[in-house]
CSV table of C-alpha atoms and ligand atoms in Angstrom, one decimal:
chain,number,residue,atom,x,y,z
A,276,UNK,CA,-0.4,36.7,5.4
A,277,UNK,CA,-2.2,36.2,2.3
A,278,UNK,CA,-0.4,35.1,-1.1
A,279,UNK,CA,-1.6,34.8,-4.5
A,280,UNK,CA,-0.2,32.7,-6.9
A,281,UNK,CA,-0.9,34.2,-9.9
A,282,UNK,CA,-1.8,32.6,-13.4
A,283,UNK,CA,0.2,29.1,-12.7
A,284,UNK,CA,-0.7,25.9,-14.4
A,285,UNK,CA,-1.5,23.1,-12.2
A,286,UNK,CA,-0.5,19.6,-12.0
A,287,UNK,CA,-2.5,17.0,-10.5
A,288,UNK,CA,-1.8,13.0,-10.6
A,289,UNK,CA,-5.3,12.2,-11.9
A,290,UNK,CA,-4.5,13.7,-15.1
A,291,UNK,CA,-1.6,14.4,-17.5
A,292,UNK,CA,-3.7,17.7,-18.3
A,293,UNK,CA,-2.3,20.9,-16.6
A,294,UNK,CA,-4.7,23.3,-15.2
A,295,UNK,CA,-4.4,27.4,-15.6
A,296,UNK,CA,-5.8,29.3,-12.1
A,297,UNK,CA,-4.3,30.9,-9.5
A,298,UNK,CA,-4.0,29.5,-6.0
A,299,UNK,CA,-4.7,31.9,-2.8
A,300,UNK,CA,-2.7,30.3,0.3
A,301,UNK,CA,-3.6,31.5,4.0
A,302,UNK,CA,-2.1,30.3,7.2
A,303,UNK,CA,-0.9,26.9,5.3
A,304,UNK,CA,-3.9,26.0,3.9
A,305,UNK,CA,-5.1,26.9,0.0
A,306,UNK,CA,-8.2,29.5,0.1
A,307,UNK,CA,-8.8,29.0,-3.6
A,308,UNK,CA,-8.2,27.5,-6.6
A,309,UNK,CA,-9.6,28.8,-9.6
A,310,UNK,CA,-10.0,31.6,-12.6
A,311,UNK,CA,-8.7,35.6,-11.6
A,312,UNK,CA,-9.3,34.9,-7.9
A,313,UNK,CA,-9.2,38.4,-6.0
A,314,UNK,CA,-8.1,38.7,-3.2
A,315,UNK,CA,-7.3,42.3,-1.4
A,316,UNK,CA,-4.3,42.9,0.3
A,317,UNK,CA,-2.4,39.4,-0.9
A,318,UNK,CA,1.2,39.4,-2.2
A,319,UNK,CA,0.6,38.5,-5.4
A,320,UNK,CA,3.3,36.1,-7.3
A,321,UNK,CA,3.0,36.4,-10.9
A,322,UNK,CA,3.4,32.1,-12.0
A,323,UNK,CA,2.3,32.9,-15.8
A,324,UNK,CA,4.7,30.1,-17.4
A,325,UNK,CA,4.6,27.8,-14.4
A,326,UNK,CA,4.0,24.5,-12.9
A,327,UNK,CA,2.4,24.1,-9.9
A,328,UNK,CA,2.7,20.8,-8.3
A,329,UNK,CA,2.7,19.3,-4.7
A,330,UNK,CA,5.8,19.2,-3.1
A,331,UNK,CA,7.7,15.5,-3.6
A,332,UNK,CA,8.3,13.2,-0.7
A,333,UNK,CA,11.1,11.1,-1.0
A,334,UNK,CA,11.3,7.8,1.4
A,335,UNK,CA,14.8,6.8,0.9
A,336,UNK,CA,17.6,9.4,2.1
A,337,UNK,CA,20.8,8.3,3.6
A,338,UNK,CA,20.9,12.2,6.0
A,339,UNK,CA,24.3,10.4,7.6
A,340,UNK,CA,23.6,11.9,10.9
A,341,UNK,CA,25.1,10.3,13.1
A,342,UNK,CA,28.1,9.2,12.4
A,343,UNK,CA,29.3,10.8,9.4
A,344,UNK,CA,28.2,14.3,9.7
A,345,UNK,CA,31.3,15.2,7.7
A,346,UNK,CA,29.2,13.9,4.7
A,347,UNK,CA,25.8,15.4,5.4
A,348,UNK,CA,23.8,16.4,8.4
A,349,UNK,CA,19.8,16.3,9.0
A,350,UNK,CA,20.0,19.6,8.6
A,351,UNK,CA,21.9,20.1,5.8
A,352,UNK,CA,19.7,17.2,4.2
A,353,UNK,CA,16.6,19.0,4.5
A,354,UNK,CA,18.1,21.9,2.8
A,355,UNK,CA,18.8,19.5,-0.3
A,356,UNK,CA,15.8,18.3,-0.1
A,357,UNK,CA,13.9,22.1,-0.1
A,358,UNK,CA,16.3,22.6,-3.3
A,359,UNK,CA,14.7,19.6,-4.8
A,360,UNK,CA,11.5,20.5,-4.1
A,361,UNK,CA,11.0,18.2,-1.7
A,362,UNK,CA,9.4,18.5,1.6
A,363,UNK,CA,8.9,14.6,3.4
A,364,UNK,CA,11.6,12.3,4.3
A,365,UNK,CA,12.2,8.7,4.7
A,366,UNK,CA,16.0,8.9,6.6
A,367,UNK,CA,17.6,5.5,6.5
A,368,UNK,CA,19.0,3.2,9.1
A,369,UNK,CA,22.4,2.8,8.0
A,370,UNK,CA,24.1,6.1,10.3
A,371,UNK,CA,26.9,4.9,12.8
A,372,UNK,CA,25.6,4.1,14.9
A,373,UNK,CA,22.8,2.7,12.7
A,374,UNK,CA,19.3,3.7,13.9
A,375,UNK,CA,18.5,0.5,15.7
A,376,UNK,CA,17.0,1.3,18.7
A,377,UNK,CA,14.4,3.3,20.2
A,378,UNK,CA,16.2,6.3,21.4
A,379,UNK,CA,18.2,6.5,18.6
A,380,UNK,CA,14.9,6.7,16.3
A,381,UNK,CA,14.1,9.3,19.3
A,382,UNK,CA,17.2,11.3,18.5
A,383,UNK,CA,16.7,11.7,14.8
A,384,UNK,CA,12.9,12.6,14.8
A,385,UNK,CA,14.2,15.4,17.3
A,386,UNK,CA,16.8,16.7,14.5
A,387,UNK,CA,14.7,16.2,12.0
A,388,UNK,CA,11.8,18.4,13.7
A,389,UNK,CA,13.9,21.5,13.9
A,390,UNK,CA,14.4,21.3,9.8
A,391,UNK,CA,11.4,22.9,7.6
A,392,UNK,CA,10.5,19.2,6.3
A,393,UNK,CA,9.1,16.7,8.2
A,394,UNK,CA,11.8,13.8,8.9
A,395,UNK,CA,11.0,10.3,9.1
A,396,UNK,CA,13.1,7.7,9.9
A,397,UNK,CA,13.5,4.1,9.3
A,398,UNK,CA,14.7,1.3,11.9
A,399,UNK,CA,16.8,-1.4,11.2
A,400,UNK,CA,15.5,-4.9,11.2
A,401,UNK,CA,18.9,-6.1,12.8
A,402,UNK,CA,20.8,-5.1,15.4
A,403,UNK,CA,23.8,-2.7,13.6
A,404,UNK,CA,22.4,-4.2,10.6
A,405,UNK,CA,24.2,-7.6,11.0
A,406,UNK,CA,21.4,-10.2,10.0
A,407,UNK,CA,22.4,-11.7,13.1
A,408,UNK,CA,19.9,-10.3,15.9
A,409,UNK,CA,16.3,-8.7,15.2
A,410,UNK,CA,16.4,-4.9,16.3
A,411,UNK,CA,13.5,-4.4,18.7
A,412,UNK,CA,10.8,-3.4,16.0
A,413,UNK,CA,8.0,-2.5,18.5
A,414,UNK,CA,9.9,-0.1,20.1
A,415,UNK,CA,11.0,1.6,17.4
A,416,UNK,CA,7.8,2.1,15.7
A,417,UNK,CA,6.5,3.5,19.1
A,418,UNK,CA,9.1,5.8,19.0
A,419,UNK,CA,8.3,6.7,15.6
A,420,UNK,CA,9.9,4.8,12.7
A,421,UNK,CA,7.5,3.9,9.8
A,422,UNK,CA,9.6,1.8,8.1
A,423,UNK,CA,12.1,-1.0,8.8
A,424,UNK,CA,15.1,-2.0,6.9
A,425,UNK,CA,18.7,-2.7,6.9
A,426,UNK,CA,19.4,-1.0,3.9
A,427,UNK,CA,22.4,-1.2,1.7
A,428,UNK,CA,22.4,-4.8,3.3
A,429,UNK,CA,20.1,-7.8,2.8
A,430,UNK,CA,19.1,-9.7,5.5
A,431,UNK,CA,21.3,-12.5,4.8
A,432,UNK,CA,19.4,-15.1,6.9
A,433,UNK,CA,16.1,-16.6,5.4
A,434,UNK,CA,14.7,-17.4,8.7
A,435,UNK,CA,15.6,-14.4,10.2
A,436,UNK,CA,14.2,-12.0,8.0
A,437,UNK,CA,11.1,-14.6,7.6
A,438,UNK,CA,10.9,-13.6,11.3
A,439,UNK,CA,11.5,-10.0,10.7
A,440,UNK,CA,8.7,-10.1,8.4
A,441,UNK,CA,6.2,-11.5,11.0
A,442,UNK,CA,6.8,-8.6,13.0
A,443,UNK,CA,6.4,-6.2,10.2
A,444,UNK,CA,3.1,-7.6,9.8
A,445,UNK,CA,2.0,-7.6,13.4
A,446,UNK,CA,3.2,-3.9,13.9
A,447,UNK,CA,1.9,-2.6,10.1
A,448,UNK,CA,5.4,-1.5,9.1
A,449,UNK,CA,6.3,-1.7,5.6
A,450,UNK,CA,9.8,-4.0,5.4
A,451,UNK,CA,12.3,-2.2,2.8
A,452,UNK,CA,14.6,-4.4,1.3
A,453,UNK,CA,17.9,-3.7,-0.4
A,454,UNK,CA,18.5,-7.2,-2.9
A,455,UNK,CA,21.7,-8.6,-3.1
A,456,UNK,CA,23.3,-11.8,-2.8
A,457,UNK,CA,26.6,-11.1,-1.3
A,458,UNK,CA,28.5,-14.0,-2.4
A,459,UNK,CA,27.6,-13.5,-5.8
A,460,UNK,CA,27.9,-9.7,-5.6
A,461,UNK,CA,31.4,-9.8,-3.5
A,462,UNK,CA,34.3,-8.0,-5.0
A,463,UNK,CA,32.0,-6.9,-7.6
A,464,UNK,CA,32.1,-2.8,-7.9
A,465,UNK,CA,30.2,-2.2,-11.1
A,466,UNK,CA,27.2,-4.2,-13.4
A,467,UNK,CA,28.4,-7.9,-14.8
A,468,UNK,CA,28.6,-7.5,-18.8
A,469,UNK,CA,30.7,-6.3,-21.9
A,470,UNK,CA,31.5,-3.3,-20.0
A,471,UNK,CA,33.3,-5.0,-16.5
A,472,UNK,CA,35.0,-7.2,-18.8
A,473,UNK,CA,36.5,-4.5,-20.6
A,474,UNK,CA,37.6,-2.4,-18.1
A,475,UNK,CA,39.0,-5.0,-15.8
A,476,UNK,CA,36.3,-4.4,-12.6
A,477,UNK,CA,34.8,-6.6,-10.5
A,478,UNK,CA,31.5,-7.2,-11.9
A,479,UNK,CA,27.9,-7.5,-9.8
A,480,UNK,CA,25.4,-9.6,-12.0
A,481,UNK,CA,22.0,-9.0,-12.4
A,482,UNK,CA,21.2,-12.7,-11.0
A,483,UNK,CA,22.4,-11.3,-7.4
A,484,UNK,CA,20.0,-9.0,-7.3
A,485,UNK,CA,17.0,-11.4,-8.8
A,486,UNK,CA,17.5,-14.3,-6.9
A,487,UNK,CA,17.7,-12.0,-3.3
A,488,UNK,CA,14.3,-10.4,-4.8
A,489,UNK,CA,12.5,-13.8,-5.5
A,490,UNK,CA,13.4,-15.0,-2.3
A,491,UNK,CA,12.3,-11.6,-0.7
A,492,UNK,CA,8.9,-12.0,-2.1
A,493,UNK,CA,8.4,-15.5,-1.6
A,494,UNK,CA,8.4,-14.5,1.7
A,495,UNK,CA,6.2,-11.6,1.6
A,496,UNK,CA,3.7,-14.1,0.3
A,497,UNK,CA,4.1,-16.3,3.4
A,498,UNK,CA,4.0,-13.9,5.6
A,499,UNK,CA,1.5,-11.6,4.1
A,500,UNK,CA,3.9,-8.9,5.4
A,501,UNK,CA,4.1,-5.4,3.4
A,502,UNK,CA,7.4,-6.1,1.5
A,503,UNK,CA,8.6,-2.6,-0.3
A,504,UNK,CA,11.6,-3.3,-2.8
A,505,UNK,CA,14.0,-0.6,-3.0
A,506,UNK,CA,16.2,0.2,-6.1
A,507,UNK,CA,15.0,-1.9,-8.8
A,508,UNK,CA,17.3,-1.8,-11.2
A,509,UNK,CA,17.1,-5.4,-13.8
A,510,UNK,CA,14.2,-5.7,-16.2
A,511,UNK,CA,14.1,-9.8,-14.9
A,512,UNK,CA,13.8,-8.1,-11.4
A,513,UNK,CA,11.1,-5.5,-12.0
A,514,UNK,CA,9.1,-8.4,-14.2
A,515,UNK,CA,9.1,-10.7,-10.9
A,516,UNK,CA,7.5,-8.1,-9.3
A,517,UNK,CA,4.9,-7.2,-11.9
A,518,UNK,CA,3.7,-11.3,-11.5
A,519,UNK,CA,3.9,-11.2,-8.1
A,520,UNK,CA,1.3,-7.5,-7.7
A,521,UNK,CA,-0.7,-10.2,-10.2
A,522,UNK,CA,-0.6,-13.1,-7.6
A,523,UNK,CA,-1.7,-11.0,-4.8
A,524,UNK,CA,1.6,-10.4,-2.7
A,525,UNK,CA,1.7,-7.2,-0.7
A,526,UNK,CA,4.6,-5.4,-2.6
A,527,UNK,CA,5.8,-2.1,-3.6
A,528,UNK,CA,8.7,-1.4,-5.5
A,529,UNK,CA,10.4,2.6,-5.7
A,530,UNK,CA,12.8,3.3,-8.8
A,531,UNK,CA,15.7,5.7,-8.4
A,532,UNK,CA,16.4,8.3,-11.0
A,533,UNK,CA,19.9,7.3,-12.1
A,534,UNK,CA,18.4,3.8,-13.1
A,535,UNK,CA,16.5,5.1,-15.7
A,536,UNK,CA,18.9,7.5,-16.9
A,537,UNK,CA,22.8,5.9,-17.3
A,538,UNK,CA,23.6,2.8,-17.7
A,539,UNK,CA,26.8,0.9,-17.1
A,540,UNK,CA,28.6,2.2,-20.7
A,541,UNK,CA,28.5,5.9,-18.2
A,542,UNK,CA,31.5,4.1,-16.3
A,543,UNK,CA,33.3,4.0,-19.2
A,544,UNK,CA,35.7,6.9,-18.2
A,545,UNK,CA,35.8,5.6,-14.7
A,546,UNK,CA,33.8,8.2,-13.0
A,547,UNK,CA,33.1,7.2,-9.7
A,548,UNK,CA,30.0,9.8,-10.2
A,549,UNK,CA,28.7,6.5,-11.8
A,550,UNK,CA,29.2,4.3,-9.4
A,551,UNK,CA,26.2,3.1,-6.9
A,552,UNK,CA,24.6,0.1,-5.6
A,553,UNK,CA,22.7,-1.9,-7.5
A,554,UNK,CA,25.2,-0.7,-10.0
A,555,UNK,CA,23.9,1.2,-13.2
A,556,UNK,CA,23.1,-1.9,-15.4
A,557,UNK,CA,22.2,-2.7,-19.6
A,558,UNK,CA,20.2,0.0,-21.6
A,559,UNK,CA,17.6,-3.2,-22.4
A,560,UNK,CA,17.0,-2.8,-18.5
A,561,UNK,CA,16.6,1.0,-19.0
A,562,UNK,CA,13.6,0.5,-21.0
A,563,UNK,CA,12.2,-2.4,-19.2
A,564,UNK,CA,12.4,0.2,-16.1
A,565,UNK,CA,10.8,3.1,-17.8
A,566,UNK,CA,8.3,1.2,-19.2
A,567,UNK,CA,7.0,-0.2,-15.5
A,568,UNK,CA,7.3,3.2,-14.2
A,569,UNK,CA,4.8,4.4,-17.1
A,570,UNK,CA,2.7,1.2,-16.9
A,571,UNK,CA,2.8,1.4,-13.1
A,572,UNK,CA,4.6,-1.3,-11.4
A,573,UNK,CA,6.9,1.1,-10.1
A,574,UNK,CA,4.8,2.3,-6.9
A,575,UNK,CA,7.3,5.3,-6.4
A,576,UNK,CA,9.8,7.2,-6.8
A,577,UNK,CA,12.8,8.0,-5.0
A,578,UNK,CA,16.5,9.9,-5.0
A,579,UNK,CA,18.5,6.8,-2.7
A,580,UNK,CA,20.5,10.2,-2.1
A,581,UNK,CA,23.5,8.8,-0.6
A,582,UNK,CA,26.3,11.6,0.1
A,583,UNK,CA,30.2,11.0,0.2
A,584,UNK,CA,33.3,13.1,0.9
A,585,UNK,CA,34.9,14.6,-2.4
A,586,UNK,CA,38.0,12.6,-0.7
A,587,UNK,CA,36.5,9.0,-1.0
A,588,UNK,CA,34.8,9.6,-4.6
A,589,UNK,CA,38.3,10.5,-5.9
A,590,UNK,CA,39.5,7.6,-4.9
A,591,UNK,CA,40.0,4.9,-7.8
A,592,UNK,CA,36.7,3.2,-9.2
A,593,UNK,CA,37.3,0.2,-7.2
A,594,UNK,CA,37.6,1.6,-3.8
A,595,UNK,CA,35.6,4.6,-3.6
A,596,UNK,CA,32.1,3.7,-2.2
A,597,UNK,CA,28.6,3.4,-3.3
A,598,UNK,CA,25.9,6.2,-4.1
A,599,UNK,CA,25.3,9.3,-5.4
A,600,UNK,CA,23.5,12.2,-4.3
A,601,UNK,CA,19.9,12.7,-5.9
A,602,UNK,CA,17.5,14.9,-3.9
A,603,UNK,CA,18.3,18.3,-5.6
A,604,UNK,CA,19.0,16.8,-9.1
A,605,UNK,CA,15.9,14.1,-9.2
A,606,UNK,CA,13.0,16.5,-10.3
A,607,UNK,CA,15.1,18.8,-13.1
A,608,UNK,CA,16.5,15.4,-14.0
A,609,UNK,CA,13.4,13.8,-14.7
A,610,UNK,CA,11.6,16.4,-16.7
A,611,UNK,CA,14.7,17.1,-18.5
A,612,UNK,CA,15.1,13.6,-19.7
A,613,UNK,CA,11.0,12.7,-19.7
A,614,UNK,CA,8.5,15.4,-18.5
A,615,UNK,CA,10.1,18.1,-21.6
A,616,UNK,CA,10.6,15.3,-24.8
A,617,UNK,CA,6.5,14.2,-23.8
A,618,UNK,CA,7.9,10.7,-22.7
A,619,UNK,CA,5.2,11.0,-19.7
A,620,UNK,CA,3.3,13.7,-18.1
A,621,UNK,CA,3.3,16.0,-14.7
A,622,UNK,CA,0.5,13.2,-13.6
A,623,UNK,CA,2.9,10.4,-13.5
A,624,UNK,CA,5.6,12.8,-10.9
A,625,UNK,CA,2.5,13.8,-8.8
A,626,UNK,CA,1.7,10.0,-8.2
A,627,UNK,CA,5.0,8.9,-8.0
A,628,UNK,CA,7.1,11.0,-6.3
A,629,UNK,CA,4.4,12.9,-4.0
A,630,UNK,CA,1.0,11.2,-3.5
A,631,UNK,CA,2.2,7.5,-3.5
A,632,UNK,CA,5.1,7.2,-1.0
A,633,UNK,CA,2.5,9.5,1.2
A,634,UNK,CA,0.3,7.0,0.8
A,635,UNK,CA,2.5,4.0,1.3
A,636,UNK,CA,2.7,5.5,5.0
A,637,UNK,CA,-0.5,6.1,5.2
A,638,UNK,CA,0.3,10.1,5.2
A,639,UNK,CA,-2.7,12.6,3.3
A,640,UNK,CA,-1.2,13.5,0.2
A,641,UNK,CA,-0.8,17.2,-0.7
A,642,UNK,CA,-2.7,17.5,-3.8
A,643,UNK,CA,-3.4,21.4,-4.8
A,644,UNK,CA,-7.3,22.0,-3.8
A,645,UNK,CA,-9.6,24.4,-2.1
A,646,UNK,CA,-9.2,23.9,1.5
A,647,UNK,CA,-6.1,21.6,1.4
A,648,UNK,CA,-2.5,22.1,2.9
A,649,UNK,CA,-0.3,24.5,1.1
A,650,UNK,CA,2.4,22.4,0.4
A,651,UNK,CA,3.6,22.9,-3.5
A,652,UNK,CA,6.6,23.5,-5.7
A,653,UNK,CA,6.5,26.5,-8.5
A,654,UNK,CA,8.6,25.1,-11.4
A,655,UNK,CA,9.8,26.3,-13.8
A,656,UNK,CA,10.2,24.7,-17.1
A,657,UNK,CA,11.6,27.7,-19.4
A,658,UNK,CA,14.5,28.0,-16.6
A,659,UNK,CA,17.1,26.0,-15.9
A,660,UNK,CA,19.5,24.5,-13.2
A,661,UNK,CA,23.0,24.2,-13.0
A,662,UNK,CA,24.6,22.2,-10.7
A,663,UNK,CA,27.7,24.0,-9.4
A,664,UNK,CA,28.6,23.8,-6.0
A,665,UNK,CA,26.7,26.8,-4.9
A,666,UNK,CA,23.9,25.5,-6.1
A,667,UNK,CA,23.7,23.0,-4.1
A,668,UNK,CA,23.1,22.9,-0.5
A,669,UNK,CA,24.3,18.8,0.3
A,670,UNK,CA,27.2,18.8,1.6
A,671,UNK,CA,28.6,16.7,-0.6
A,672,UNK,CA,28.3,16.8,-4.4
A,673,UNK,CA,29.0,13.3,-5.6
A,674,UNK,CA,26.4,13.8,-8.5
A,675,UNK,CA,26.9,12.9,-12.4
A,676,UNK,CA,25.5,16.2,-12.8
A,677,UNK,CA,27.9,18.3,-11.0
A,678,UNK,CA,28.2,21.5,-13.4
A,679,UNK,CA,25.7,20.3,-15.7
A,680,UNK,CA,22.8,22.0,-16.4
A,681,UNK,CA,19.1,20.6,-17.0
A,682,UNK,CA,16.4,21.9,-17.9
A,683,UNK,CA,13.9,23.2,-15.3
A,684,UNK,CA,14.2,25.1,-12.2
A,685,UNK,CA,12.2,24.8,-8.7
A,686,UNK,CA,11.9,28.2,-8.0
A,687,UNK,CA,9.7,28.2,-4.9
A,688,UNK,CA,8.7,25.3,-2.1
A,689,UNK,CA,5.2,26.5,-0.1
A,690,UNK,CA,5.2,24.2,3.4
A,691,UNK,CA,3.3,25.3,6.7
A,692,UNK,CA,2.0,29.0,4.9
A,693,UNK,CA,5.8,29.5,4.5
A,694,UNK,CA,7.9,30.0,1.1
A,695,UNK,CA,10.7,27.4,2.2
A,696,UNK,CA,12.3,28.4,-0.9
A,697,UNK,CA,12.1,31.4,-3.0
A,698,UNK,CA,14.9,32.1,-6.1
B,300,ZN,ZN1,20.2,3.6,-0.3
């Protein structure tokens, strides 16, 4: 089956340009790309208005399956993820049980294979993600994983993940790490500063991050192991990182939506919506963020979606837990806030949110091109999306932007000569 996408402007990441043609798919792969194509017998799919891009890849999803399935399933993940426009995975380790084993990395791929996106997994570096015992990494990348980390958790032992890393190295497996001091983070629920001094909560300085992140990258420079940084979220942070891509280390660092757009005044009115981990920290570190995404320190770009039950989020600030959800809300978010007020182009989401993380795993990116994989979003910026719960398709909708609308709508997803989406 043959389908024209008609009159679309396409976004590539080598340019901030967009370019006008239509784009004939076939069996998965793009026939054509270029001025009043004709093709005879095609379904033709009039685009005039909109952007063409290639579909995101997001490497850091919490899918909760197993364990807490009542939160969000693989499958119910990958229908988020469609919504968002995006069609590659990164699942992370911390499920219960947490994906620390062969079998278990086994188990997941197998969910993940009868979704419509391809689902990758992570593997912890410790056993249950307990800094005490190193999960067995070989095994776990043989069975599939391309990534190790015990996310939401630091390895809290120096020599231990100093040993992780040497592994990481041998097997080629970028090491994720999630930066936090715990003693100087513990009790803390939101960012140290004015704001957790007003309202009375336990605060989680910036230095608890930093110093975890300097010690982190210390040791990717021993090691020479592939250290990615998840979360940034301090400008002292992201600036460490900048020196040490100067000095040579091996280090990529991913930036989550929500960092660049709240900052810790949003918890103000105690809306557990704004609570996550790093916590939402000082418009100065805002800026310092978005200005390393533009200048390109940030290597990528990605949701941390992290689903919880209605039940727990309405729980008090203190207690309810960490994370929001992000894959359905990243891409209207960020042209909303960025992409429509000409703060940075379509160029900069193609990089960082589609070709880079493919890259980071050594994956083909999915750029729209004569003779390459049909795998693209149709946006559209004159629409817009409101996030009700209909809308959705988490399970859960722990999102700041629940009944919000933003400007922009993904209106189709293309993956494997099918329209995974169509609205
Ligand atoms: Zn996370």
């Amino acid at each position: 089956m043959k389908r024209l996408y008609r009159n679309g402007q396409i976004a590539s990441e080598d340019s901030p340009k967009l370019t006008a043609a239509d784009v004939l798919v076939e069996d998965g792969r793009i026939l054509g790309v270029g001025l009043r194509i004709q093709a005879e017998g095609a379904e033709v799919i009039d685009c005039t208005g909109r952007i063409l891009l290639p579909a995101l890849f997001d490497l850091h999803v919490h899918a909760r399956e197993p364990g807490s399935e009542n939160k969000e399933t693989i499958a119910t993940c990958a229908e988020a993820a469609i919504n968002g426009g995006i069609t590659g995975i990164v699942m992370q380790s911390n499920t219960s049980p947490a994906i620390d084993t062969s079998g278990l990395v086994r188990a997941v791929l197998d969910l993940g294979r009868k979704t419509k996106i391809a689902v990758h997994t992570a593997g912890a570096i410790t056993k249950g993600r307990k800094s005490e015992e190193l999960a067995p990494i070989g095994a776990m990348k043989a069975a599939g994983a391309i990534m190790i980390t015990d996310n939401d958790v630091p390895v809290h032992n120096a020599q231990l993940l100093r040993i992780a890393m040497e592994y990481a190295r041998n097997f080629d497996l970028p090491l994720a790490s999630h930066c936090e001091v715990k003693e100087l983070s513990a009790g803390g629920v939101m960012h140290e500063g004015s704001v957790s001094y007003s309202l009375g909560l336990g605060g989680i300085p910036a230095c608890s991050e930093e110093i975890c992140l300097e010690r982190d990258l210390r040791l990717a420079q021993f090691t020479g192991a592939r250290l990615h940084i998840q979360h940034v979220s301090t400008k002292i942070g992201i600036n460490a990182i900048r020196r040490a891509k100067k000095d040579g280390v091996r280090v990529t660092c991913e930036v989550a939506p929500h960092h660049l757009l709240f900052d810790h005044t949003h918890v103000g009115s105690y809306d557990t919506n704004y609570k996550m981990n790093p916590p939402l920290r000082t418009p100065e570190d805002n800026a310092a963020l978005l200005e390393a995404l533009i200048d390109g320190t940030f290597d990528v770009i990605t949701s941390d979606h992290a689903p919880h039950t209605e039940f727990e989020k309405n729980n008090d600030f203190a207690s309810a837990p960490f994370g929001i959800t992000g894959l359905e809300t990243a891409l209207p978010s960020l042209f909303d806030h960025f992409i429509s007020k000409g703060v940075f182009g379509w160029d900069l989401i193609v990089k960082r949110y589609s070709a880079e993380p493919r890259r980071l795993f050594k994956f083909d990116p999915v750029p729209i091109q004569k003779g390459g994989t049909a795998e693209f979003i149709v946006f559209n910026p004159a629409a817009t999306s409101t996030f009700t719960r209909d809308f959705m398709k988490s399970k859960s909708i722990n999102t700041p932007f629940l009944n919000k609308t933003l400007q922009g709508l993904v209106e189709r997803v293309i993956r494997n000569g099918e329209e995974i989406l169509s609205r």
